[in-house]
Amino acid sequence: MTWLLMTVGLATLAATVVLGLTSGDAPGADDPVLVVTLPWGEDPAEVVARAGGQAIGPLAAPLAVLASGATVAAFKSSGAFAVLPASTLALLCES
């Protein structure tokens, strides 16, 4: 079980870093973003609420949620591992 969690965590880290480096401009406070947390971290919806943002859409994944209403810095200071432009989700869904 430990190896599985480590593998998932490292894969999440690698994918987030690669996608974060290849995305364009930093999103603004009102732009939709993908708020990502670590597998052993907090619930993404709680991170969004603490940052003063709101989740977008009826569904959330265990490690990420689409959100808006707060700055990237606010999401990160509230516990997000990564905050990516919402367009990143399209890259993940295409593969």
Coordinates of C-alpha atoms in Angstrom, one line a residue:
M1 CA 0.0 0.0 0.0
T2 CA 2.9 2.4 0.8
W3 CA 4.4 1.8 -2.6
L4 CA 1.1 2.5 -4.3
L5 CA 0.8 5.8 -2.4
M6 CA 4.3 6.8 -3.2
T7 CA 3.9 5.9 -6.9
V8 CA 0.6 7.9 -7.1
G9 CA 2.2 10.8 -5.3
L10 CA 5.3 10.9 -7.6
A11 CA 3.2 10.5 -10.7
T12 CA 1.0 13.4 -9.6
L13 CA 4.1 15.5 -8.9
A14 CA 5.7 14.7 -12.2
A15 CA 2.5 15.4 -14.2
T16 CA 1.8 18.6 -12.4
V17 CA 5.3 20.0 -12.9
V18 CA 5.3 19.1 -16.6
L19 CA 1.9 20.5 -17.2
G20 CA 2.5 23.6 -15.1
L21 CA 5.7 24.4 -17.0
T22 CA 4.1 24.0 -20.4
S23 CA 1.0 26.1 -19.6
G24 CA 0.7 29.7 -20.8
D25 CA 0.1 32.8 -18.8
A26 CA -0.8 32.7 -15.1
P27 CA -4.6 32.8 -14.6
G28 CA -6.3 35.9 -13.0
A29 CA -8.5 35.9 -9.9
D30 CA -11.7 35.4 -11.9
D31 CA -10.3 32.8 -14.4
P32 CA -11.2 29.2 -13.8
V33 CA -8.3 27.1 -12.5
L34 CA -7.6 23.5 -11.6
V35 CA -6.7 23.4 -7.9
V36 CA -4.6 20.2 -7.2
T37 CA -3.8 18.7 -3.8
L38 CA -1.6 15.8 -2.9
P39 CA -3.1 12.3 -2.2
W40 CA -2.3 12.5 1.5
G41 CA -3.2 16.2 1.7
E42 CA -6.5 18.0 2.2
D43 CA -9.7 17.9 0.3
P44 CA -9.5 20.2 -2.6
A45 CA -12.9 21.7 -1.9
E46 CA -11.8 22.7 1.6
V47 CA -8.7 24.4 0.1
V48 CA -10.8 26.4 -2.3
A49 CA -13.2 27.5 0.4
R50 CA -10.4 28.5 2.7
A51 CA -8.9 30.6 -0.1
G52 CA -12.2 32.5 -0.6
G53 CA -13.0 30.9 -3.9
Q54 CA -15.8 28.7 -5.1
A55 CA -15.8 25.3 -6.8
I56 CA -17.2 25.3 -10.4
G57 CA -19.4 22.4 -11.5
P58 CA -21.2 19.7 -9.7
L59 CA -18.3 17.2 -9.6
A60 CA -14.9 17.2 -8.0
A61 CA -12.1 14.6 -8.3
P62 CA -10.4 13.3 -5.2
L63 CA -7.2 15.3 -5.9
A64 CA -8.5 18.3 -7.8
V65 CA -11.4 20.7 -8.4
L66 CA -12.2 23.4 -10.9
A67 CA -12.5 26.7 -9.0
S68 CA -12.5 30.5 -9.4
G69 CA -12.9 33.6 -7.2
A70 CA -9.4 33.7 -5.7
T71 CA -5.9 34.3 -6.8
V72 CA -3.3 31.6 -7.4
A73 CA -1.4 32.8 -4.4
A74 CA -4.5 32.5 -2.2
F75 CA -5.1 28.9 -3.3
K76 CA -1.5 28.0 -2.7
S77 CA -1.3 29.6 0.7
S78 CA -4.5 27.7 1.6
G79 CA -2.9 24.3 0.9
A80 CA -3.0 23.7 -2.8
F81 CA -0.1 21.7 -4.2
A82 CA -0.5 23.3 -7.7
V83 CA -2.9 25.7 -9.3
L84 CA -3.1 25.2 -13.1
P85 CA -5.1 27.0 -15.8
A86 CA -8.4 25.2 -16.5
S87 CA -7.2 24.5 -20.0
T88 CA -4.8 22.0 -18.5
L89 CA -7.8 19.7 -17.9
A90 CA -8.4 19.5 -21.6
L91 CA -4.8 18.2 -22.0
L92 CA -5.5 15.5 -19.4
C93 CA -8.8 14.5 -20.9
E94 CA -7.3 14.1 -24.4
S95 CA -4.8 11.4 -23.5

